[in-house]
Amino acid sequence: MNEHDSEIMAGMLEEIGYERKERRQDAEVLIINTCSVRENADKRFFGTLGQLKHRHEDDPDLIVCVCGCMMQQKHVVDTIDQKYPWVDIVFGTNNMHRLPHLLNDLLQSRENGEEKPEREIWDKAEGIIEGLPSERLFRCKALVNIMYGCNNFCTYCIVPYTRGRERSRSPEEILKEICALAEDGVREVMLLGQNVNSYSGEWPCGRKCDFAGLIREIAEIDGIERIRFMTSHPKDISDDLISLFRTCPKLCKNIHLPVQAGSDDVLKRMNRHYTRDMYLEEIRKLREAAPDITISTDIIVGFPGETEEDFQKTLDLVNEVRYDSAFTFLYSKRRGTPAEKYDDQIADEVMHERFDRLVDAIDTISAEKNKAYEGRVERVLVEGPSKRDKRTYAGRTDGFKLVNFTADEDHTGEFVNVRITKGRTFSLEGDLVEE
Ligand code: SAH
Ligand code: SF4
């Protein structure tokens, strides 16, 4: 979602005449888009600001803007004002569309010789802003927001506090955007929301549109050949959506279904509203609908009160589901969340030791799964050439596997067939199959 916000900001700036620079040192305007989900990103943000201080002093024309979820937290903005008052523009996620105005106001104030930093944070989102441009990272695929915010309040998570309550875009606006993307050469869309399964849009006539209904509509759009989504909450996945994996050829056979933990006790204290068995039942249904479906997940290690026995249940679950890949996170205490107050926080060394065991288990399975692809021919949407070797290209399979392959011609933006020669832990390698 942050990546897409960055694309939108780049789009807005391009519309008013700015152009993207590849290297940070060449830019006249620097925008740091922050994430508040885990503490590491926080630390990196303040580290980056520290590094920029001297450059800002030396270059009077440089404009430094900071934005993103972190700015929706008052204590962060206070820290910027106290320790980094030289930051030129601060804005949040709710008023991202205001960037061109804020930039303009700053330039005006500089011109008048009264350098005045801009600070504008909106506590609440005021509806949904439609029609913002976007400067896509890839020509052939696009990220599309279908909803904003989250109502789930998982006890570890900061998102509901920084991104606000759940609100769905109208299906009409979404379809309009995707039709325009298709005309612009986009072949694959990734539908974004914190919990896409609870999408609840409304047609102008007042009729409701749920997530499965939305996918059916998008599948009708000429030019769009692949539809993906992220993220779906296991408690809300519907049988209707699962059936689409069987009946809708454009829906990629791939799902990211964050489990977070394998122990019912931990899941309960996380406020996830499903049990291990309920989760496993969803996995069973998904595999019944699409036997080849690739499945990935998110797992948090070291949630307060997690015992060795709880952790074993996570390991067992990983071995049972056999994920294609997984994002693993050390639990990170987030200010203002209920779990911050839990008094049974896990010691760092225990967390790290569990984390290493989990990553080993996941990587072993990923490597075995990818090895099974050797010899297969996969349809790949080509994203572009590799930076290191001009004859190597990267693309993704329907199942979202990253494929690096050699080819004499540039097929960026096209679908090609690739024979897989090697399955590695995080990617596949192969050769182009000439038509
Ligand atoms: N809405 C998505 C998740 C968005 S945050 C969902 O519910 O699936 C992405 C991931 O970050 C989460 O799935 C979780 O695994 C991780 N995460 C969120 N808060 C965290 C925290 N405080 N510590 C560690 N990991 C966290
Ligand atoms: Fe955070 Fe839970 Fe909402 Fe995902 S569903 S964004 S983890 S509160």
Short mmCIF file of C-alpha atoms and ligand atoms in Angstrom, two decimals:
data_model
loop_
_atom_site.label_atom_id
_atom_site.label_comp_id
_atom_site.label_asym_id
_atom_site.label_seq_id
_atom_site.Cartn_x
_atom_site.Cartn_y
_atom_site.Cartn_z
CA MET A 1 0.00 0.00 0.00
CA ASN A 2 2.87 2.32 0.79
CA GLU A 3 4.47 1.46 -2.51
CA HIS A 4 1.27 2.46 -4.28
CA ASP A 5 1.07 5.69 -2.26
CA SER A 6 4.58 6.44 -3.56
CA GLU A 7 3.42 5.78 -7.12
CA ILE A 8 0.55 8.22 -6.61
CA MET A 9 2.83 10.92 -5.20
CA ALA A 10 5.21 10.43 -8.14
CA GLY A 11 2.19 10.73 -10.47
CA MET A 12 1.03 13.99 -8.86
CA LEU A 13 4.51 15.50 -9.09
CA GLU A 14 4.94 14.41 -12.69
CA GLU A 15 1.67 16.17 -13.54
CA ILE A 16 3.11 19.45 -12.27
CA GLY A 17 6.35 19.06 -14.17
CA TYR A 18 8.72 17.16 -11.90
CA GLU A 19 10.62 14.09 -13.06
CA ARG A 20 11.87 11.04 -11.21
CA LYS A 21 15.58 10.76 -10.38
CA GLU A 22 17.14 7.37 -9.91
CA ARG A 23 19.70 8.49 -7.36
CA ARG A 24 18.81 10.23 -4.12
CA GLN A 25 21.76 12.62 -4.41
CA ASP A 26 20.47 14.00 -7.74
CA ALA A 27 17.03 14.96 -6.45
CA GLU A 28 15.89 18.48 -5.57
CA VAL A 29 12.84 17.24 -3.75
CA LEU A 30 13.19 14.25 -1.46
CA ILE A 31 10.09 12.52 -0.18
CA ILE A 32 10.40 9.92 2.54
CA ASN A 33 7.31 7.74 2.67
CA THR A 34 7.26 6.00 6.04
CA CYS A 35 5.73 2.83 7.44
CA SER A 36 4.84 2.40 11.10
CA VAL A 37 4.01 -1.30 11.18
CA ARG A 38 7.29 -2.33 12.83
CA GLU A 39 9.94 -0.52 14.81
CA ASN A 40 12.80 -1.21 12.39
CA ALA A 41 11.27 1.08 9.80
CA ASP A 42 10.93 3.79 12.48
CA LYS A 43 14.61 3.54 13.27
CA ARG A 44 15.64 3.64 9.64
CA PHE A 45 13.52 6.72 9.09
CA PHE A 46 15.17 8.73 11.84
CA GLY A 47 18.58 7.43 10.74
CA THR A 48 17.91 8.68 7.20
CA LEU A 49 16.79 12.08 8.49
CA GLY A 50 20.00 12.32 10.54
CA GLN A 51 22.05 11.69 7.40
CA LEU A 52 20.17 14.35 5.43
CA LYS A 53 20.74 17.18 7.91
CA HIS A 54 24.09 18.33 6.51
CA ARG A 55 22.97 18.08 2.93
CA HIS A 56 19.97 20.22 3.77
CA GLU A 57 22.21 22.85 5.39
CA ASP A 58 24.57 22.89 2.40
CA ASP A 59 21.89 23.03 -0.30
CA PRO A 60 19.37 25.85 0.21
CA ASP A 61 17.26 24.62 -2.72
CA LEU A 62 16.76 21.10 -1.38
CA ILE A 63 13.24 20.29 -0.21
CA VAL A 64 12.78 17.43 2.25
CA CYS A 65 9.25 16.07 2.70
CA VAL A 66 8.21 13.31 5.07
CA CYS A 67 4.90 11.50 4.93
CA GLY A 68 3.23 8.10 5.37
CA CYS A 69 1.69 6.30 8.34
CA MET A 70 4.30 7.39 10.86
CA MET A 71 3.12 10.97 10.47
CA GLN A 72 -0.35 9.96 11.69
CA GLN A 73 1.21 9.45 15.13
CA LYS A 74 1.48 12.63 17.16
CA HIS A 75 4.63 11.60 19.01
CA VAL A 76 6.45 11.17 15.68
CA VAL A 77 5.55 14.65 14.44
CA ASP A 78 6.54 16.08 17.83
CA THR A 79 9.95 14.39 17.53
CA ILE A 80 10.43 15.85 14.05
CA ASP A 81 9.55 19.33 15.30
CA GLN A 82 11.96 19.04 18.21
CA LYS A 83 14.91 17.21 16.64
CA TYR A 84 14.57 17.82 12.92
CA PRO A 85 12.80 21.20 12.65
CA TRP A 86 14.52 21.80 9.31
CA VAL A 87 12.28 19.21 7.56
CA ASP A 88 10.39 21.33 5.01
CA ILE A 89 7.10 19.51 4.62
CA VAL A 90 5.29 17.03 6.86
CA PHE A 91 1.98 15.50 5.81
CA GLY A 92 0.04 12.32 6.56
CA THR A 93 -1.74 9.52 4.72
CA ASN A 94 -5.14 11.25 4.91
CA ASN A 95 -4.02 14.33 2.99
CA MET A 96 -1.50 12.83 0.60
CA HIS A 97 -3.36 14.45 -2.32
CA ARG A 98 -2.35 17.85 -0.85
CA LEU A 99 1.33 17.34 -1.70
CA PRO A 100 1.37 19.62 -4.80
CA HIS A 101 -0.32 22.43 -2.79
CA LEU A 102 2.07 22.07 0.14
CA LEU A 103 5.02 22.11 -2.21
CA ASN A 104 3.69 25.19 -3.92
CA ASP A 105 3.08 26.99 -0.60
CA LEU A 106 6.62 26.19 0.49
CA LEU A 107 8.12 27.48 -2.75
CA GLN A 108 6.02 30.65 -2.45
CA SER A 109 7.22 31.24 1.09
CA ARG A 110 10.82 30.70 0.00
CA GLU A 111 10.37 33.16 -2.82
CA ASN A 112 9.05 35.73 -0.38
CA GLY A 113 12.13 35.16 1.72
CA GLU A 114 10.15 33.89 4.68
CA GLU A 115 11.11 30.21 4.79
CA LYS A 116 8.16 28.57 6.54
CA PRO A 117 8.03 24.80 7.02
CA GLU A 118 4.72 23.21 6.10
CA ARG A 119 3.01 20.94 8.64
CA GLU A 120 -0.36 19.48 7.70
CA ILE A 121 -1.78 16.30 9.19
CA TRP A 122 -5.43 15.33 8.97
CA ASP A 123 -6.57 13.15 11.87
CA LYS A 124 -9.50 11.79 9.90
CA ALA A 125 -9.81 10.77 6.28
CA GLU A 126 -12.37 12.94 4.52
CA GLY A 127 -14.06 10.41 2.24
CA ILE A 128 -12.11 8.91 -0.61
CA ILE A 129 -10.19 11.04 -3.06
CA GLU A 130 -10.68 9.73 -6.59
CA GLY A 131 -8.86 10.41 -9.82
CA LEU A 132 -5.33 10.80 -8.47
CA PRO A 133 -2.67 10.05 -11.09
CA SER A 134 -0.09 7.33 -10.59
CA GLU A 135 3.40 6.89 -11.98
CA ARG A 136 3.60 3.07 -12.07
CA LEU A 137 6.73 1.15 -11.19
CA PHE A 138 5.89 -1.39 -13.94
CA ARG A 139 4.23 -0.70 -17.28
CA CYS A 140 2.47 -4.07 -17.46
CA LYS A 141 1.10 -4.38 -13.94
CA ALA A 142 -0.59 -2.05 -11.52
CA LEU A 143 -1.56 -1.76 -7.89
CA VAL A 144 -5.18 -0.71 -7.36
CA ASN A 145 -6.64 0.30 -4.00
CA ILE A 146 -10.13 -1.06 -3.50
CA MET A 147 -10.47 0.02 0.10
CA TYR A 148 -8.68 1.94 2.82
CA GLY A 149 -8.25 1.55 6.56
CA CYS A 150 -8.99 -1.37 8.84
CA ASN A 151 -11.58 -2.20 11.51
CA ASN A 152 -9.99 -5.34 12.87
CA PHE A 153 -7.81 -4.08 15.69
CA CYS A 154 -5.47 -7.06 15.94
CA THR A 155 -3.90 -6.32 19.31
CA TYR A 156 -0.33 -5.95 17.98
CA CYS A 157 -1.17 -3.75 15.00
CA ILE A 158 -0.90 0.00 14.52
CA VAL A 159 -2.68 0.13 11.14
CA PRO A 160 -6.23 0.85 12.41
CA TYR A 161 -4.85 3.84 14.32
CA THR A 162 -2.80 5.28 11.46
CA ARG A 163 -4.95 4.38 8.45
CA GLY A 164 -8.35 4.90 10.10
CA ARG A 165 -11.62 3.04 9.70
CA GLU A 166 -12.40 0.74 6.82
CA ARG A 167 -13.95 2.37 3.73
CA SER A 168 -14.50 0.84 0.31
CA ARG A 169 -14.19 2.58 -3.03
CA SER A 170 -17.18 2.39 -5.31
CA PRO A 171 -17.01 -0.49 -7.81
CA GLU A 172 -17.72 2.02 -10.58
CA GLU A 173 -14.59 4.05 -9.77
CA ILE A 174 -12.47 0.90 -9.47
CA LEU A 175 -13.66 -0.42 -12.84
CA LYS A 176 -13.10 2.97 -14.47
CA GLU A 177 -9.54 3.02 -13.17
CA ILE A 178 -8.82 -0.54 -14.30
CA CYS A 179 -10.30 0.04 -17.78
CA ALA A 180 -7.96 3.04 -18.17
CA LEU A 181 -5.04 0.93 -16.95
CA ALA A 182 -5.87 -1.81 -19.47
CA GLU A 183 -5.86 0.79 -22.25
CA ASP A 184 -2.47 1.92 -21.02
CA GLY A 185 -1.02 -1.57 -21.45
CA VAL A 186 -1.60 -3.04 -17.99
CA ARG A 187 -2.16 -6.81 -18.08
CA GLU A 188 -2.17 -7.60 -14.36
CA VAL A 189 -3.82 -5.84 -11.44
CA MET A 190 -3.15 -6.35 -7.75
CA LEU A 191 -6.18 -5.27 -5.72
CA LEU A 192 -5.13 -3.74 -2.43
CA GLY A 193 -6.78 -3.47 0.96
CA GLN A 194 -5.95 -4.38 4.55
CA ASN A 195 -8.74 -6.93 4.43
CA VAL A 196 -10.08 -7.25 0.89
CA ASN A 197 -12.55 -9.95 1.95
CA SER A 198 -14.63 -7.37 3.75
CA TYR A 199 -14.82 -5.11 0.68
CA SER A 200 -18.32 -3.67 0.55
CA GLY A 201 -18.88 -1.33 -2.36
CA GLU A 202 -22.07 0.21 -3.64
CA TRP A 203 -23.26 0.74 -7.21
CA PRO A 204 -24.91 4.09 -8.03
CA CYS A 205 -28.34 2.35 -7.89
CA GLY A 206 -27.63 1.43 -4.26
CA ARG A 207 -26.99 -2.27 -4.95
CA LYS A 208 -24.12 -3.72 -2.89
CA CYS A 209 -21.03 -5.24 -4.42
CA ASP A 210 -18.92 -7.70 -2.42
CA PHE A 211 -15.33 -8.75 -3.13
CA ALA A 212 -16.14 -11.82 -5.23
CA GLY A 213 -18.63 -9.71 -7.22
CA LEU A 214 -15.97 -7.09 -7.82
CA ILE A 215 -13.53 -9.70 -9.15
CA ARG A 216 -16.19 -11.03 -11.53
CA GLU A 217 -16.68 -7.51 -12.90
CA ILE A 218 -12.94 -6.90 -13.30
CA ALA A 219 -12.56 -10.23 -15.11
CA GLU A 220 -14.84 -8.86 -17.82
CA ILE A 221 -12.39 -6.10 -18.73
CA ASP A 222 -10.60 -6.72 -22.03
CA GLY A 223 -6.84 -6.60 -21.76
CA ILE A 224 -6.68 -7.51 -18.08
CA GLU A 225 -5.40 -11.07 -18.01
CA ARG A 226 -4.42 -11.52 -14.40
CA ILE A 227 -6.11 -10.47 -11.16
CA ARG A 228 -4.46 -10.75 -7.74
CA PHE A 229 -5.32 -9.35 -4.35
CA MET A 230 -3.73 -8.59 -1.02
CA THR A 231 -4.40 -9.00 1.83
CA SER A 232 -7.23 -11.28 2.76
CA HIS A 233 -8.07 -11.96 6.38
CA PRO A 234 -8.74 -15.67 7.06
CA LYS A 235 -11.79 -14.87 9.20
CA ASP A 236 -13.61 -13.25 6.27
CA ILE A 237 -12.72 -15.40 3.25
CA SER A 238 -15.96 -16.49 1.62
CA ASP A 239 -16.80 -19.76 -0.15
CA ASP A 240 -17.90 -17.64 -3.10
CA LEU A 241 -14.39 -16.17 -3.37
CA ILE A 242 -12.81 -19.62 -3.02
CA SER A 243 -15.04 -20.92 -5.84
CA LEU A 244 -13.64 -18.21 -8.12
CA PHE A 245 -10.24 -19.92 -7.99
CA ARG A 246 -11.97 -22.77 -9.82
CA THR A 247 -14.16 -20.82 -12.18
CA CYS A 248 -12.40 -17.55 -13.01
CA PRO A 249 -9.34 -18.18 -15.22
CA LYS A 250 -8.11 -14.60 -14.79
CA LEU A 251 -7.88 -14.94 -11.01
CA CYS A 252 -4.29 -15.99 -10.33
CA LYS A 253 -3.90 -19.28 -8.50
CA ASN A 254 -2.11 -17.63 -5.63
CA ILE A 255 -3.16 -16.35 -2.23
CA HIS A 256 -1.47 -14.52 0.61
CA LEU A 257 -3.32 -15.65 3.74
CA PRO A 258 -1.62 -14.35 6.89
CA VAL A 259 -1.92 -16.82 9.73
CA GLN A 260 0.24 -14.91 12.28
CA ALA A 261 0.46 -17.86 14.72
CA GLY A 262 -0.36 -21.55 14.99
CA SER A 263 -1.62 -21.57 18.57
CA ASP A 264 -5.26 -20.87 19.39
CA ASP A 265 -4.24 -19.15 22.62
CA VAL A 266 -1.99 -16.72 20.80
CA LEU A 267 -4.52 -16.17 18.00
CA LYS A 268 -7.13 -15.30 20.62
CA ARG A 269 -4.89 -12.78 22.35
CA MET A 270 -4.03 -11.34 18.95
CA ASN A 271 -7.79 -10.84 18.40
CA ARG A 272 -7.66 -12.64 15.06
CA HIS A 273 -11.15 -14.22 15.30
CA TYR A 274 -10.22 -17.61 13.87
CA THR A 275 -8.72 -20.81 15.23
CA ARG A 276 -5.96 -22.96 13.82
CA ASP A 277 -8.55 -25.49 12.64
CA MET A 278 -10.65 -22.84 10.94
CA TYR A 279 -7.56 -21.61 9.13
CA LEU A 280 -6.56 -25.11 8.04
CA GLU A 281 -10.08 -25.70 6.77
CA GLU A 282 -9.80 -22.62 4.53
CA ILE A 283 -6.50 -23.93 3.18
CA ARG A 284 -8.13 -27.28 2.47
CA LYS A 285 -10.98 -25.65 0.57
CA LEU A 286 -8.57 -23.48 -1.43
CA ARG A 287 -6.53 -26.51 -2.46
CA GLU A 288 -9.68 -28.40 -3.33
CA ALA A 289 -10.75 -25.52 -5.59
CA ALA A 290 -7.29 -25.09 -7.15
CA PRO A 291 -4.88 -27.97 -6.45
CA ASP A 292 -1.88 -26.01 -7.80
CA ILE A 293 -2.58 -22.84 -5.84
CA THR A 294 0.51 -21.22 -4.30
CA ILE A 295 0.06 -20.01 -0.74
CA SER A 296 2.07 -17.50 1.25
CA THR A 297 1.58 -16.08 4.72
CA ASP A 298 2.73 -13.68 7.44
CA ILE A 299 3.89 -14.99 10.82
CA ILE A 300 4.76 -13.06 13.97
CA VAL A 301 7.25 -14.65 16.34
CA GLY A 302 7.44 -13.73 20.01
CA PHE A 303 3.99 -12.23 20.57
CA PRO A 304 3.67 -11.47 24.31
CA GLY A 305 3.07 -14.66 26.29
CA GLU A 306 4.08 -17.00 23.44
CA THR A 307 5.36 -20.21 25.09
CA GLU A 308 7.69 -22.75 23.50
CA GLU A 309 4.63 -24.96 23.12
CA ASP A 310 2.75 -22.19 21.30
CA PHE A 311 5.71 -21.66 19.03
CA GLN A 312 5.88 -25.39 18.26
CA LYS A 313 2.28 -25.15 17.07
CA THR A 314 3.36 -22.46 14.60
CA LEU A 315 6.19 -24.69 13.37
CA ASP A 316 3.79 -27.65 13.04
CA LEU A 317 1.35 -25.54 11.10
CA VAL A 318 4.08 -24.39 8.71
CA ASN A 319 5.03 -28.03 8.12
CA GLU A 320 1.42 -28.98 7.61
CA VAL A 321 0.47 -26.21 5.18
CA ARG A 322 3.84 -26.20 3.39
CA TYR A 323 3.78 -22.56 2.30
CA ASP A 324 5.44 -21.48 -0.94
CA SER A 325 6.84 -18.53 0.97
CA ALA A 326 6.27 -16.59 4.16
CA PHE A 327 7.07 -13.21 5.62
CA THR A 328 8.29 -13.71 9.16
CA PHE A 329 8.37 -10.91 11.69
CA LEU A 330 9.77 -10.49 15.17
CA TYR A 331 6.99 -9.09 17.31
CA SER A 332 7.47 -5.35 17.54
CA LYS A 333 5.85 -3.34 20.34
CA ARG A 334 3.73 -0.56 18.87
CA ARG A 335 2.78 2.45 20.94
CA GLY A 336 -0.95 2.69 21.69
CA THR A 337 -1.81 -0.92 20.79
CA PRO A 338 -3.32 -3.25 23.44
CA ALA A 339 -0.39 -5.71 23.21
CA GLU A 340 2.01 -2.96 24.23
CA LYS A 341 0.51 -3.19 27.72
CA TYR A 342 0.73 -6.99 28.01
CA ASP A 343 3.21 -7.71 30.78
CA ASP A 344 4.53 -11.02 29.44
CA GLN A 345 6.76 -9.61 26.68
CA ILE A 346 9.23 -12.16 25.29
CA ALA A 347 12.98 -11.74 25.77
CA ASP A 348 14.90 -10.76 22.63
CA GLU A 349 17.16 -13.80 22.60
CA VAL A 350 14.21 -16.19 22.91
CA MET A 351 12.45 -14.39 20.06
CA HIS A 352 15.51 -14.50 17.82
CA GLU A 353 16.17 -18.17 18.50
CA ARG A 354 12.56 -19.07 17.60
CA PHE A 355 12.70 -16.80 14.58
CA ASP A 356 15.79 -18.59 13.21
CA ARG A 357 14.15 -22.00 13.64
CA LEU A 358 11.03 -20.79 11.86
CA VAL A 359 12.94 -19.26 8.95
CA ASP A 360 14.91 -22.50 8.53
CA ALA A 361 11.70 -24.52 8.32
CA ILE A 362 10.10 -22.10 5.86
CA ASP A 363 13.18 -21.84 3.62
CA THR A 364 13.58 -25.61 3.46
CA ILE A 365 9.99 -26.00 2.28
CA SER A 366 10.26 -23.09 -0.21
CA ALA A 367 13.39 -24.65 -1.72
CA GLU A 368 11.69 -28.06 -2.03
CA LYS A 369 8.59 -26.53 -3.58
CA ASN A 370 10.60 -24.51 -6.07
CA LYS A 371 12.73 -27.51 -7.00
CA ALA A 372 9.57 -29.32 -8.06
CA TYR A 373 9.17 -26.67 -10.80
CA GLU A 374 12.34 -27.81 -12.58
CA GLY A 375 11.49 -29.01 -16.09
CA ARG A 376 8.07 -27.35 -16.09
CA VAL A 377 7.12 -24.65 -18.60
CA GLU A 378 5.58 -21.60 -16.90
CA ARG A 379 3.75 -18.64 -18.40
CA VAL A 380 5.55 -15.53 -17.21
CA LEU A 381 4.62 -11.86 -17.39
CA VAL A 382 7.93 -10.13 -18.05
CA GLU A 383 8.64 -7.18 -15.73
CA GLY A 384 11.96 -6.06 -17.22
CA PRO A 385 15.64 -6.72 -17.70
CA SER A 386 17.90 -7.38 -14.77
CA LYS A 387 20.20 -4.53 -13.77
CA ARG A 388 23.26 -6.79 -13.63
CA ASP A 389 22.98 -8.76 -16.85
CA LYS A 390 21.21 -7.28 -19.92
CA ARG A 391 20.32 -10.74 -21.22
CA THR A 392 18.56 -11.76 -18.02
CA TYR A 393 14.93 -10.79 -17.50
CA ALA A 394 12.64 -11.07 -14.50
CA GLY A 395 8.95 -11.88 -14.43
CA ARG A 396 6.27 -13.61 -12.39
CA THR A 397 4.28 -16.78 -12.89
CA ASP A 398 0.55 -16.96 -12.29
CA GLY A 399 1.44 -18.30 -8.84
CA PHE A 400 3.58 -15.17 -8.17
CA LYS A 401 6.91 -17.04 -8.35
CA LEU A 402 9.75 -14.79 -9.40
CA VAL A 403 11.45 -16.15 -12.52
CA ASN A 404 14.82 -15.01 -13.87
CA PHE A 405 15.42 -16.17 -17.41
CA THR A 406 17.72 -15.56 -20.33
CA ALA A 407 16.47 -14.24 -23.67
CA ASP A 408 18.05 -12.46 -26.63
CA GLU A 409 15.15 -10.10 -27.11
CA ASP A 410 13.46 -7.78 -24.64
CA HIS A 411 9.92 -9.05 -23.96
CA THR A 412 9.10 -6.59 -21.16
CA GLY A 413 5.35 -6.33 -20.67
CA GLU A 414 4.60 -9.52 -22.62
CA PHE A 415 3.62 -13.02 -21.57
CA VAL A 416 6.24 -15.61 -22.50
CA ASN A 417 6.79 -19.28 -21.79
CA VAL A 418 9.84 -20.14 -19.74
CA ARG A 419 11.25 -23.62 -19.15
CA ILE A 420 12.38 -23.78 -15.52
CA THR A 421 15.90 -25.11 -15.19
CA LYS A 422 16.55 -24.41 -11.53
CA GLY A 423 14.37 -23.93 -8.47
CA ARG A 424 16.07 -21.85 -5.81
CA THR A 425 14.77 -20.90 -2.35
CA PHE A 426 13.37 -17.50 -3.35
CA SER A 427 13.16 -17.69 -7.15
CA LEU A 428 13.16 -19.86 -10.24
CA GLU A 429 15.60 -19.76 -13.13
CA GLY A 430 14.89 -20.74 -16.70
CA ASP A 431 15.19 -20.25 -20.43
CA LEU A 432 12.77 -18.66 -22.82
CA VAL A 433 10.80 -21.17 -24.89
CA GLU A 434 10.65 -19.78 -28.44
CA GLU A 435 7.15 -19.83 -29.90
N1 SAH B 1 -3.86 -6.30 6.91
C1 SAH B 1 -2.91 -7.29 6.75
C2 SAH B 1 -1.58 -7.00 7.38
C3 SAH B 1 -0.94 -5.67 7.26
S1 SAH B 1 0.53 -5.50 8.21
C4 SAH B 1 -3.43 -8.58 7.37
O1 SAH B 1 -4.15 -8.56 8.36
O2 SAH B 1 -3.05 -9.61 6.89
C5 SAH B 1 1.54 -6.76 7.49
C6 SAH B 1 2.05 -7.76 8.47
O3 SAH B 1 2.91 -7.14 9.39
C7 SAH B 1 1.02 -8.46 9.35
O4 SAH B 1 0.38 -9.51 8.69
C8 SAH B 1 1.82 -8.93 10.52
O5 SAH B 1 2.34 -10.22 10.30
C9 SAH B 1 2.98 -7.93 10.55
N2 SAH B 1 2.84 -7.05 11.73
C10 SAH B 1 1.89 -6.14 11.97
N3 SAH B 1 2.11 -5.54 13.16
C11 SAH B 1 3.22 -6.11 13.68
C12 SAH B 1 3.93 -5.95 14.90
N4 SAH B 1 3.54 -5.10 15.82
N5 SAH B 1 5.04 -6.71 15.09
C13 SAH B 1 5.45 -7.59 14.16
N6 SAH B 1 4.80 -7.79 13.00
C14 SAH B 1 3.70 -7.06 12.76
FE1 SF4 B 2 -3.46 -4.88 11.21
FE2 SF4 B 2 -5.09 -6.88 11.75
FE3 SF4 B 2 -5.96 -4.80 10.31
FE4 SF4 B 2 -4.22 -6.49 9.24
S1 SF4 B 2 -6.32 -6.98 9.87
S2 SF4 B 2 -4.12 -4.27 9.20
S3 SF4 B 2 -2.98 -7.06 10.98
S4 SF4 B 2 -5.36 -4.77 12.44
#
